């Protein structure tokens, strides 16, 4: 952007408000919120509620740790989450810090900065009619309880804008879906020293099955054995063993192929038995679901004088997979610029927070008031 080009008023205001955005980020990060700790997520929901009331001027409907701000019938749905993967106590060794243009702290990038940007973006609007916001507290564990709220909130929506972190600044125009399975092996116990031949070793059967399952991936589609369990004591032939399996794919046909293979697994050891449970957990977010909104985002970025964001396909899933599965046009990755999600040292690009909030505000405006 030229030094002499006029600056969009919203972008100018958000840049001027950057110290406030940083302070709000610090307040959210200071409340630890691992998904499976109800006390922690309740406290975090309190902090998000306070931020939303201050910037939107209204209190949310509260459903446990999940928050919904409704302003009439939904035309635009904005989604974020306040839960993180970091256990309580992480802040004691890794507190929120600002170092130049970067902030770091557990959950700052994924995705508390996205929430700050969301609320500040909406605070730029004179009217929130048609805007619904869902901030849930269980996204990191697959949104088991909040997905019904997301489906309900999204009915009639023209667009779902997902404020998850960007991919090095790029918007996420496609996401793999997820299928999850649990493979259980039943064998027969026996004394490992006195009479091992009488047993049927469930751990050995599991080893055969893990190799078969791991071979179901084809490069783009990944099939990954993850959590293993088995056996009872060190001197007993294992009578039971099991493994969780994570499947990621861009296409429904791939989920169907893998499902047929999983259901078709057969025992290798005589006397062992297999049980397979599971299926698709989150459908894929295809490029067709994001195409129109992505082009609109590039248009409004240019109007703001910002570099038009790239679009990428990623392997991770989000609540955007759900909205796309409900048939709502969906654009993801509208949250912060930064890096190291779910890893030590995750960080946020602070000046970019104002720019991304301005982009989100402009995108909401264009969806609500499309131009000829």
mmCIF file of C-alpha atoms in Angstrom:
data_model
loop_
_atom_site.group_PDB
_atom_site.id
_atom_site.type_symbol
_atom_site.label_atom_id
_atom_site.label_comp_id
_atom_site.label_asym_id
_atom_site.label_seq_id
_atom_site.Cartn_x
_atom_site.Cartn_y
_atom_site.Cartn_z
ATOM 1 C CA UNK A 1 0.000 0.000 0.000
ATOM 2 C CA UNK A 2 1.311 3.442 -0.923
ATOM 3 C CA UNK A 3 2.337 5.746 1.918
ATOM 4 C CA UNK A 4 -0.024 8.314 0.417
ATOM 5 C CA UNK A 5 -3.009 6.022 -0.133
ATOM 6 C CA UNK A 6 -6.019 6.721 2.087
ATOM 7 C CA UNK A 7 -6.354 4.259 4.958
ATOM 8 C CA UNK A 8 -9.716 2.547 5.479
ATOM 9 C CA UNK A 9 -11.366 4.073 8.583
ATOM 10 C CA UNK A 10 -12.023 0.692 10.193
ATOM 11 C CA UNK A 11 -8.458 -0.430 9.645
ATOM 12 C CA UNK A 12 -7.197 2.896 10.990
ATOM 13 C CA UNK A 13 -9.300 2.543 14.152
ATOM 14 C CA UNK A 14 -8.241 -1.026 14.759
ATOM 15 C CA UNK A 15 -4.589 -0.148 14.336
ATOM 16 C CA UNK A 16 -5.040 2.669 16.826
ATOM 17 C CA UNK A 17 -6.745 0.209 19.189
ATOM 18 C CA UNK A 18 -3.953 -2.387 18.953
ATOM 19 C CA UNK A 19 -2.818 -1.845 22.582
ATOM 20 C CA UNK A 20 -6.366 -2.686 23.674
ATOM 21 C CA UNK A 21 -6.400 -5.820 21.484
ATOM 22 C CA UNK A 22 -3.131 -6.939 23.069
ATOM 23 C CA UNK A 23 -4.462 -6.293 26.565
ATOM 24 C CA UNK A 24 -7.604 -8.308 25.774
ATOM 25 C CA UNK A 25 -5.461 -11.159 24.470
ATOM 26 C CA UNK A 26 -3.412 -11.128 27.671
ATOM 27 C CA UNK A 27 -6.614 -11.354 29.736
ATOM 28 C CA UNK A 28 -7.919 -14.374 27.815
ATOM 29 C CA UNK A 29 -4.590 -16.213 27.859
ATOM 30 C CA UNK A 30 -4.331 -15.611 31.622
ATOM 31 C CA UNK A 31 -7.360 -17.896 32.141
ATOM 32 C CA UNK A 32 -6.207 -21.421 31.373
ATOM 33 C CA UNK A 33 -8.825 -23.538 29.609
ATOM 34 C CA UNK A 34 -7.992 -27.174 28.802
ATOM 35 C CA UNK A 35 -11.007 -28.739 27.082
ATOM 36 C CA UNK A 36 -11.649 -31.531 29.566
ATOM 37 C CA UNK A 37 -11.429 -29.421 32.740
ATOM 38 C CA UNK A 38 -14.980 -28.112 33.381
ATOM 39 C CA UNK A 39 -13.899 -25.696 36.103
ATOM 40 C CA UNK A 40 -11.237 -24.174 33.866
ATOM 41 C CA UNK A 41 -13.475 -23.845 30.811
ATOM 42 C CA UNK A 42 -16.202 -22.284 32.958
ATOM 43 C CA UNK A 43 -13.761 -19.623 34.156
ATOM 44 C CA UNK A 44 -12.588 -19.055 30.604
ATOM 45 C CA UNK A 45 -16.193 -18.717 29.415
ATOM 46 C CA UNK A 46 -16.625 -16.010 32.051
ATOM 47 C CA UNK A 47 -13.651 -14.119 30.608
ATOM 48 C CA UNK A 48 -14.940 -14.432 27.039
ATOM 49 C CA UNK A 49 -18.409 -13.348 28.165
ATOM 50 C CA UNK A 50 -16.972 -10.207 29.741
ATOM 51 C CA UNK A 51 -15.084 -9.381 26.543
ATOM 52 C CA UNK A 52 -18.173 -9.947 24.404
ATOM 53 C CA UNK A 53 -20.392 -7.825 26.631
ATOM 54 C CA UNK A 54 -17.915 -4.963 26.522
ATOM 55 C CA UNK A 55 -17.492 -4.990 22.753
ATOM 56 C CA UNK A 56 -20.912 -6.177 21.545
ATOM 57 C CA UNK A 57 -23.026 -4.581 24.252
ATOM 58 C CA UNK A 58 -24.998 -7.742 25.021
ATOM 59 C CA UNK A 59 -24.673 -10.925 27.044
ATOM 60 C CA UNK A 60 -24.634 -14.338 25.383
ATOM 61 C CA UNK A 61 -26.888 -17.301 25.869
ATOM 62 C CA UNK A 62 -24.789 -19.641 27.979
ATOM 63 C CA UNK A 63 -24.793 -23.405 27.570
ATOM 64 C CA UNK A 64 -22.204 -24.633 30.031
ATOM 65 C CA UNK A 65 -18.862 -23.495 28.597
ATOM 66 C CA UNK A 66 -20.456 -22.630 25.238
ATOM 67 C CA UNK A 67 -21.596 -19.102 24.381
ATOM 68 C CA UNK A 68 -24.023 -17.880 21.710
ATOM 69 C CA UNK A 69 -24.691 -14.249 20.793
ATOM 70 C CA UNK A 70 -27.776 -13.995 18.558
ATOM 71 C CA UNK A 71 -28.980 -10.880 16.762
ATOM 72 C CA UNK A 72 -32.098 -11.891 14.894
ATOM 73 C CA UNK A 73 -32.201 -14.581 12.228
ATOM 74 C CA UNK A 74 -28.729 -15.763 11.298
ATOM 75 C CA UNK A 75 -27.308 -14.456 8.047
ATOM 76 C CA UNK A 76 -23.648 -14.586 9.041
ATOM 77 C CA UNK A 77 -22.328 -17.100 11.578
ATOM 78 C CA UNK A 78 -18.967 -16.442 13.228
ATOM 79 C CA UNK A 79 -17.354 -19.298 15.144
ATOM 80 C CA UNK A 80 -14.441 -19.561 17.540
ATOM 81 C CA UNK A 81 -13.433 -21.608 20.567
ATOM 82 C CA UNK A 82 -11.857 -20.725 23.884
ATOM 83 C CA UNK A 83 -10.649 -24.170 24.964
ATOM 84 C CA UNK A 84 -6.982 -25.101 24.472
ATOM 85 C CA UNK A 85 -4.770 -28.181 24.573
ATOM 86 C CA UNK A 86 -2.687 -26.818 27.475
ATOM 87 C CA UNK A 87 -3.183 -28.196 31.010
ATOM 88 C CA UNK A 88 -3.712 -25.982 34.019
ATOM 89 C CA UNK A 89 -0.332 -24.979 35.373
ATOM 90 C CA UNK A 90 1.282 -24.284 31.993
ATOM 91 C CA UNK A 91 1.200 -20.529 32.620
ATOM 92 C CA UNK A 92 3.437 -20.935 35.661
ATOM 93 C CA UNK A 93 6.362 -21.878 33.432
ATOM 94 C CA UNK A 94 5.244 -20.173 30.215
ATOM 95 C CA UNK A 95 3.391 -16.920 30.915
ATOM 96 C CA UNK A 96 1.975 -14.553 28.352
ATOM 97 C CA UNK A 97 4.729 -12.288 27.013
ATOM 98 C CA UNK A 98 5.088 -9.584 24.398
ATOM 99 C CA UNK A 99 8.422 -9.366 22.611
ATOM 100 C CA UNK A 100 8.416 -6.667 19.959
ATOM 101 C CA UNK A 101 5.743 -7.510 17.395
ATOM 102 C CA UNK A 102 5.091 -10.976 18.809
ATOM 103 C CA UNK A 103 3.063 -12.321 21.711
ATOM 104 C CA UNK A 104 3.472 -15.808 23.089
ATOM 105 C CA UNK A 105 1.602 -17.875 25.651
ATOM 106 C CA UNK A 106 -0.446 -21.070 25.815
ATOM 107 C CA UNK A 107 -3.475 -20.804 23.555
ATOM 108 C CA UNK A 108 -2.626 -17.355 22.220
ATOM 109 C CA UNK A 109 -2.511 -18.499 18.585
ATOM 110 C CA UNK A 110 -5.021 -21.345 18.812
ATOM 111 C CA UNK A 111 -7.173 -19.487 19.195
ATOM 112 C CA UNK A 112 -7.643 -16.742 21.762
ATOM 113 C CA UNK A 113 -6.250 -14.061 19.453
ATOM 114 C CA UNK A 114 -8.934 -15.107 16.978
ATOM 115 C CA UNK A 115 -11.595 -14.371 19.576
ATOM 116 C CA UNK A 116 -10.143 -10.939 20.291
ATOM 117 C CA UNK A 117 -10.129 -10.157 16.574
ATOM 118 C CA UNK A 118 -13.704 -11.436 16.184
ATOM 119 C CA UNK A 119 -15.158 -9.231 18.927
ATOM 120 C CA UNK A 120 -13.187 -6.147 17.915
ATOM 121 C CA UNK A 121 -14.213 -6.633 14.283
ATOM 122 C CA UNK A 122 -17.892 -6.783 15.227
ATOM 123 C CA UNK A 123 -17.518 -3.771 17.520
ATOM 124 C CA UNK A 124 -16.863 -1.730 14.363
ATOM 125 C CA UNK A 125 -20.436 -2.327 13.146
ATOM 126 C CA UNK A 126 -23.304 0.005 13.985
ATOM 127 C CA UNK A 127 -25.750 -2.907 13.783
ATOM 128 C CA UNK A 128 -25.312 -6.605 14.476
ATOM 129 C CA UNK A 129 -28.657 -7.585 12.993
ATOM 130 C CA UNK A 130 -28.261 -10.941 11.258
ATOM 131 C CA UNK A 131 -24.965 -11.776 13.024
ATOM 132 C CA UNK A 132 -24.682 -14.849 15.258
ATOM 133 C CA UNK A 133 -21.548 -15.720 17.199
ATOM 134 C CA UNK A 134 -20.777 -19.135 18.676
ATOM 135 C CA UNK A 135 -17.786 -19.536 20.988
ATOM 136 C CA UNK A 136 -17.509 -23.094 22.234
ATOM 137 C CA UNK A 137 -15.405 -24.765 24.887
ATOM 138 C CA UNK A 138 -14.904 -28.240 23.407
ATOM 139 C CA UNK A 139 -13.573 -27.726 19.871
ATOM 140 C CA UNK A 140 -10.175 -29.262 20.624
ATOM 141 C CA UNK A 141 -11.867 -32.557 21.509
ATOM 142 C CA UNK A 142 -14.182 -32.588 18.491
ATOM 143 C CA UNK A 143 -17.081 -30.362 19.668
ATOM 144 C CA UNK A 144 -19.090 -33.328 21.020
ATOM 145 C CA UNK A 145 -21.541 -31.154 22.955
ATOM 146 C CA UNK A 146 -21.461 -27.867 21.059
ATOM 147 C CA UNK A 147 -22.049 -29.178 17.541
ATOM 148 C CA UNK A 148 -25.802 -29.159 18.099
ATOM 149 C CA UNK A 149 -25.562 -25.459 19.012
ATOM 150 C CA UNK A 150 -23.544 -24.785 15.865
ATOM 151 C CA UNK A 151 -26.071 -26.583 13.691
ATOM 152 C CA UNK A 152 -28.955 -24.695 15.292
ATOM 153 C CA UNK A 153 -27.214 -21.322 15.067
ATOM 154 C CA UNK A 154 -26.296 -21.842 11.431
ATOM 155 C CA UNK A 155 -29.771 -22.466 10.089
ATOM 156 C CA UNK A 156 -30.446 -20.040 7.261
ATOM 157 C CA UNK A 157 -26.893 -18.633 7.292
ATOM 158 C CA UNK A 158 -25.468 -17.254 4.070
ATOM 159 C CA UNK A 159 -21.913 -17.676 5.349
ATOM 160 C CA UNK A 160 -19.942 -19.225 8.189
ATOM 161 C CA UNK A 161 -16.726 -17.376 9.009
ATOM 162 C CA UNK A 162 -14.362 -19.440 11.129
ATOM 163 C CA UNK A 163 -11.856 -17.483 13.201
ATOM 164 C CA UNK A 164 -9.362 -20.319 13.625
ATOM 165 C CA UNK A 165 -5.685 -19.433 13.100
ATOM 166 C CA UNK A 166 -4.459 -18.769 9.587
ATOM 167 C CA UNK A 167 -1.855 -20.938 7.881
ATOM 168 C CA UNK A 168 1.103 -18.535 7.730
ATOM 169 C CA UNK A 169 -1.400 -15.829 6.875
ATOM 170 C CA UNK A 170 -3.271 -17.919 4.317
ATOM 171 C CA UNK A 171 -6.975 -18.637 4.602
ATOM 172 C CA UNK A 172 -8.009 -22.274 4.894
ATOM 173 C CA UNK A 173 -10.121 -22.986 1.836
ATOM 174 C CA UNK A 174 -10.298 -26.766 2.337
ATOM 175 C CA UNK A 175 -9.859 -29.087 5.293
ATOM 176 C CA UNK A 176 -9.651 -32.825 5.540
ATOM 177 C CA UNK A 177 -12.438 -34.547 7.373
ATOM 178 C CA UNK A 178 -11.858 -36.957 10.240
ATOM 179 C CA UNK A 179 -13.015 -40.491 10.900
ATOM 180 C CA UNK A 180 -12.169 -42.158 14.194
ATOM 181 C CA UNK A 181 -12.209 -45.849 14.964
ATOM 182 C CA UNK A 182 -11.542 -48.106 17.909
ATOM 183 C CA UNK A 183 -10.265 -51.603 17.148
ATOM 184 C CA UNK A 184 -10.580 -54.043 20.049
ATOM 185 C CA UNK A 185 -8.941 -57.473 20.185
ATOM 186 C CA UNK A 186 -10.210 -60.298 22.379
ATOM 187 C CA UNK A 187 -7.779 -63.143 23.028
ATOM 188 C CA UNK A 188 -7.355 -65.623 25.861
ATOM 189 C CA UNK A 189 -5.235 -65.243 28.982
ATOM 190 C CA UNK A 190 -2.701 -67.816 30.110
ATOM 191 C CA UNK A 191 0.380 -67.963 32.315
ATOM 192 C CA UNK A 192 3.271 -66.612 30.258
ATOM 193 C CA UNK A 193 5.761 -68.996 31.880
ATOM 194 C CA UNK A 194 3.856 -72.159 32.706
ATOM 195 C CA UNK A 195 1.510 -72.532 29.759
ATOM 196 C CA UNK A 196 1.738 -69.730 27.178
ATOM 197 C CA UNK A 197 0.527 -72.052 24.418
ATOM 198 C CA UNK A 198 -2.934 -72.173 25.956
ATOM 199 C CA UNK A 199 -3.313 -68.447 25.490
ATOM 200 C CA UNK A 200 -4.316 -66.383 22.474
ATOM 201 C CA UNK A 201 -2.096 -63.314 22.543
ATOM 202 C CA UNK A 202 -4.243 -60.251 21.877
ATOM 203 C CA UNK A 203 -1.138 -58.051 21.692
ATOM 204 C CA UNK A 204 0.333 -60.135 18.869
ATOM 205 C CA UNK A 205 -2.998 -60.051 17.039
ATOM 206 C CA UNK A 206 -3.061 -56.288 17.543
ATOM 207 C CA UNK A 207 0.397 -56.007 15.987
ATOM 208 C CA UNK A 208 -0.850 -57.791 12.848
ATOM 209 C CA UNK A 209 -3.881 -55.513 12.677
ATOM 210 C CA UNK A 210 -1.885 -52.317 13.209
ATOM 211 C CA UNK A 211 0.273 -53.146 10.210
ATOM 212 C CA UNK A 212 -2.840 -53.824 8.127
ATOM 213 C CA UNK A 213 -4.518 -50.587 9.257
ATOM 214 C CA UNK A 214 -1.415 -48.461 8.687
ATOM 215 C CA UNK A 215 -1.311 -49.719 5.106
ATOM 216 C CA UNK A 216 -4.735 -48.283 4.289
ATOM 217 C CA UNK A 217 -3.416 -44.747 3.746
ATOM 218 C CA UNK A 218 -2.613 -43.690 0.209
ATOM 219 C CA UNK A 219 -0.508 -40.552 0.668
ATOM 220 C CA UNK A 220 -3.214 -37.898 0.649
ATOM 221 C CA UNK A 221 -5.542 -39.970 2.822
ATOM 222 C CA UNK A 222 -3.857 -40.800 6.112
ATOM 223 C CA UNK A 223 -4.743 -43.717 8.378
ATOM 224 C CA UNK A 224 -2.826 -43.505 11.630
ATOM 225 C CA UNK A 225 -2.908 -45.929 14.584
ATOM 226 C CA UNK A 226 -2.566 -43.741 17.673
ATOM 227 C CA UNK A 227 -3.367 -44.746 21.264
ATOM 228 C CA UNK A 228 -2.563 -48.372 22.165
ATOM 229 C CA UNK A 229 -3.638 -50.420 25.179
ATOM 230 C CA UNK A 230 -3.270 -54.078 26.116
ATOM 231 C CA UNK A 231 -2.347 -56.700 28.634
ATOM 232 C CA UNK A 232 -2.821 -56.955 32.378
ATOM 233 C CA UNK A 233 0.379 -58.202 34.047
ATOM 234 C CA UNK A 234 3.904 -58.880 32.834
ATOM 235 C CA UNK A 235 3.584 -62.646 33.295
ATOM 236 C CA UNK A 236 0.179 -63.085 31.594
ATOM 237 C CA UNK A 237 -0.572 -63.673 27.919
ATOM 238 C CA UNK A 238 -2.715 -60.611 27.039
ATOM 239 C CA UNK A 239 -6.402 -61.384 26.807
ATOM 240 C CA UNK A 240 -7.330 -57.960 25.446
ATOM 241 C CA UNK A 241 -5.737 -55.168 23.443
ATOM 242 C CA UNK A 242 -6.924 -52.223 21.421
ATOM 243 C CA UNK A 243 -5.928 -49.262 19.295
ATOM 244 C CA UNK A 244 -7.482 -45.953 18.275
ATOM 245 C CA UNK A 245 -7.253 -45.094 14.575
ATOM 246 C CA UNK A 246 -7.289 -41.589 13.103
ATOM 247 C CA UNK A 247 -8.352 -41.208 9.441
ATOM 248 C CA UNK A 248 -8.046 -37.955 7.477
ATOM 249 C CA UNK A 249 -9.354 -37.499 3.931
ATOM 250 C CA UNK A 250 -10.540 -34.797 1.559
ATOM 251 C CA UNK A 251 -13.193 -36.942 -0.157
ATOM 252 C CA UNK A 252 -16.188 -38.942 1.044
ATOM 253 C CA UNK A 253 -15.264 -41.801 -1.297
ATOM 254 C CA UNK A 254 -12.025 -42.210 0.635
ATOM 255 C CA UNK A 255 -13.865 -42.423 3.945
ATOM 256 C CA UNK A 256 -16.089 -45.097 2.426
ATOM 257 C CA UNK A 257 -13.068 -47.041 1.118
ATOM 258 C CA UNK A 258 -11.319 -46.975 4.486
ATOM 259 C CA UNK A 259 -14.527 -47.869 6.322
ATOM 260 C CA UNK A 260 -15.037 -50.949 4.138
ATOM 261 C CA UNK A 261 -11.465 -51.999 4.845
ATOM 262 C CA UNK A 262 -11.797 -51.413 8.595
ATOM 263 C CA UNK A 263 -15.042 -53.368 8.772
ATOM 264 C CA UNK A 264 -13.456 -56.117 6.660
ATOM 265 C CA UNK A 265 -10.513 -56.777 8.991
ATOM 266 C CA UNK A 266 -10.220 -60.438 9.966
ATOM 267 C CA UNK A 267 -8.196 -62.161 12.732
ATOM 268 C CA UNK A 268 -4.816 -63.654 11.955
ATOM 269 C CA UNK A 269 -4.427 -65.785 15.115
ATOM 270 C CA UNK A 270 -6.819 -68.676 15.630
ATOM 271 C CA UNK A 271 -9.106 -67.977 18.567
ATOM 272 C CA UNK A 272 -8.821 -64.178 18.505
ATOM 273 C CA UNK A 273 -11.779 -61.906 17.828
ATOM 274 C CA UNK A 274 -12.006 -58.355 16.475
ATOM 275 C CA UNK A 275 -14.497 -55.583 17.121
ATOM 276 C CA UNK A 276 -14.432 -52.348 15.097
ATOM 277 C CA UNK A 277 -16.411 -49.280 16.138
ATOM 278 C CA UNK A 278 -16.483 -45.752 14.759
ATOM 279 C CA UNK A 279 -16.878 -43.768 11.578
ATOM 280 C CA UNK A 280 -16.803 -40.223 10.213
ATOM 281 C CA UNK A 281 -16.474 -37.690 13.004
ATOM 282 C CA UNK A 282 -16.221 -34.488 10.952
ATOM 283 C CA UNK A 283 -16.882 -34.339 7.204
ATOM 284 C CA UNK A 284 -14.390 -32.692 4.884
ATOM 285 C CA UNK A 285 -14.575 -28.979 4.106
ATOM 286 C CA UNK A 286 -14.297 -29.024 0.298
ATOM 287 C CA UNK A 287 -12.978 -26.127 -1.823
ATOM 288 C CA UNK A 288 -16.453 -25.681 -3.292
ATOM 289 C CA UNK A 289 -17.752 -24.654 0.150
ATOM 290 C CA UNK A 290 -15.269 -21.781 0.431
ATOM 291 C CA UNK A 291 -14.744 -20.649 -3.166
ATOM 292 C CA UNK A 292 -17.169 -17.703 -3.252
ATOM 293 C CA UNK A 293 -16.222 -16.411 0.197
ATOM 294 C CA UNK A 294 -12.530 -16.770 -0.552
ATOM 295 C CA UNK A 295 -12.798 -14.605 -3.645
ATOM 296 C CA UNK A 296 -14.849 -12.090 -1.659
ATOM 297 C CA UNK A 297 -12.136 -12.023 1.034
ATOM 298 C CA UNK A 298 -9.479 -11.295 -1.566
ATOM 299 C CA UNK A 299 -11.630 -8.489 -2.971
ATOM 300 C CA UNK A 300 -12.193 -6.805 0.378
ATOM 301 C CA UNK A 301 -8.516 -7.204 1.304
ATOM 302 C CA UNK A 302 -7.594 -5.264 -1.818
ATOM 303 C CA UNK A 303 -10.164 -2.600 -0.956
ATOM 304 C CA UNK A 304 -8.553 -2.251 2.471
ATOM 305 C CA UNK A 305 -5.120 -1.867 0.868
ATOM 306 C CA UNK A 306 -3.969 -5.210 2.285
ATOM 307 C CA UNK A 307 -2.215 -8.025 0.483
ATOM 308 C CA UNK A 308 -4.799 -10.489 -0.770
ATOM 309 C CA UNK A 309 -4.493 -13.657 1.349
ATOM 310 C CA UNK A 310 -3.552 -16.950 -0.225
ATOM 311 C CA UNK A 311 -5.774 -20.009 0.188
ATOM 312 C CA UNK A 312 -4.548 -23.436 1.269
ATOM 313 C CA UNK A 313 -5.901 -26.909 1.983
ATOM 314 C CA UNK A 314 -4.920 -28.355 5.369
ATOM 315 C CA UNK A 315 -5.102 -31.688 7.142
ATOM 316 C CA UNK A 316 -6.519 -30.466 10.448
ATOM 317 C CA UNK A 317 -10.258 -30.178 11.039
ATOM 318 C CA UNK A 318 -12.308 -27.499 12.781
ATOM 319 C CA UNK A 319 -15.903 -26.488 13.339
ATOM 320 C CA UNK A 320 -15.783 -25.234 9.758
ATOM 321 C CA UNK A 321 -16.006 -28.874 8.709
ATOM 322 C CA UNK A 322 -19.332 -29.050 10.523
ATOM 323 C CA UNK A 323 -20.798 -25.916 8.945
ATOM 324 C CA UNK A 324 -19.690 -27.033 5.486
ATOM 325 C CA UNK A 325 -21.325 -30.395 6.197
ATOM 326 C CA UNK A 326 -24.553 -28.557 7.026
ATOM 327 C CA UNK A 327 -24.413 -26.945 3.574
ATOM 328 C CA UNK A 328 -23.343 -23.470 4.731
ATOM 329 C CA UNK A 329 -20.734 -21.649 2.587
ATOM 330 C CA UNK A 330 -17.693 -21.631 4.879
ATOM 331 C CA UNK A 331 -14.361 -19.827 4.992
ATOM 332 C CA UNK A 332 -11.803 -20.824 7.611
ATOM 333 C CA UNK A 333 -8.487 -19.487 8.881
ATOM 334 C CA UNK A 334 -9.741 -15.919 9.404
ATOM 335 C CA UNK A 335 -8.024 -15.748 12.791
ATOM 336 C CA UNK A 336 -4.532 -14.659 13.780
ATOM 337 C CA UNK A 337 -1.258 -14.776 11.900
ATOM 338 C CA UNK A 338 1.402 -16.626 13.853
ATOM 339 C CA UNK A 339 2.607 -20.157 14.346
ATOM 340 C CA UNK A 340 3.397 -23.237 16.457
ATOM 341 C CA UNK A 341 -0.184 -24.209 17.226
ATOM 342 C CA UNK A 342 -0.333 -26.889 19.939
ATOM 343 C CA UNK A 343 3.425 -26.556 20.477
ATOM 344 C CA UNK A 344 5.706 -24.837 22.943
ATOM 345 C CA UNK A 345 6.266 -21.262 21.889
ATOM 346 C CA UNK A 346 3.064 -20.712 19.911
ATOM 347 C CA UNK A 347 2.982 -17.051 18.946
ATOM 348 C CA UNK A 348 0.881 -14.294 17.404
ATOM 349 C CA UNK A 349 1.884 -11.511 15.001
ATOM 350 C CA UNK A 350 0.502 -8.492 16.858
ATOM 351 C CA UNK A 351 0.314 -5.851 14.084
ATOM 352 C CA UNK A 352 -1.490 -8.397 11.926
ATOM 353 C CA UNK A 353 -4.255 -8.655 14.541
ATOM 354 C CA UNK A 354 -5.618 -5.249 13.523
ATOM 355 C CA UNK A 355 -5.398 -6.109 9.832
ATOM 356 C CA UNK A 356 -7.148 -9.462 10.243
ATOM 357 C CA UNK A 357 -9.875 -7.892 12.373
ATOM 358 C CA UNK A 358 -10.416 -5.261 9.679
ATOM 359 C CA UNK A 359 -10.580 -7.969 7.011
ATOM 360 C CA UNK A 360 -13.172 -9.858 9.049
ATOM 361 C CA UNK A 361 -15.232 -6.722 9.641
ATOM 362 C CA UNK A 362 -15.223 -5.906 5.927
ATOM 363 C CA UNK A 363 -16.120 -9.478 5.005
ATOM 364 C CA UNK A 364 -19.094 -9.479 7.387
ATOM 365 C CA UNK A 365 -20.201 -6.169 5.891
ATOM 366 C CA UNK A 366 -20.022 -7.488 2.341
ATOM 367 C CA UNK A 367 -21.946 -10.656 3.149
ATOM 368 C CA UNK A 368 -24.671 -8.671 4.902
ATOM 369 C CA UNK A 369 -24.785 -5.897 2.301
ATOM 370 C CA UNK A 370 -23.546 -7.322 -0.997
ATOM 371 C CA UNK A 371 -22.717 -4.809 -3.638
ATOM 372 C CA UNK A 372 -23.963 -4.967 -7.202
#
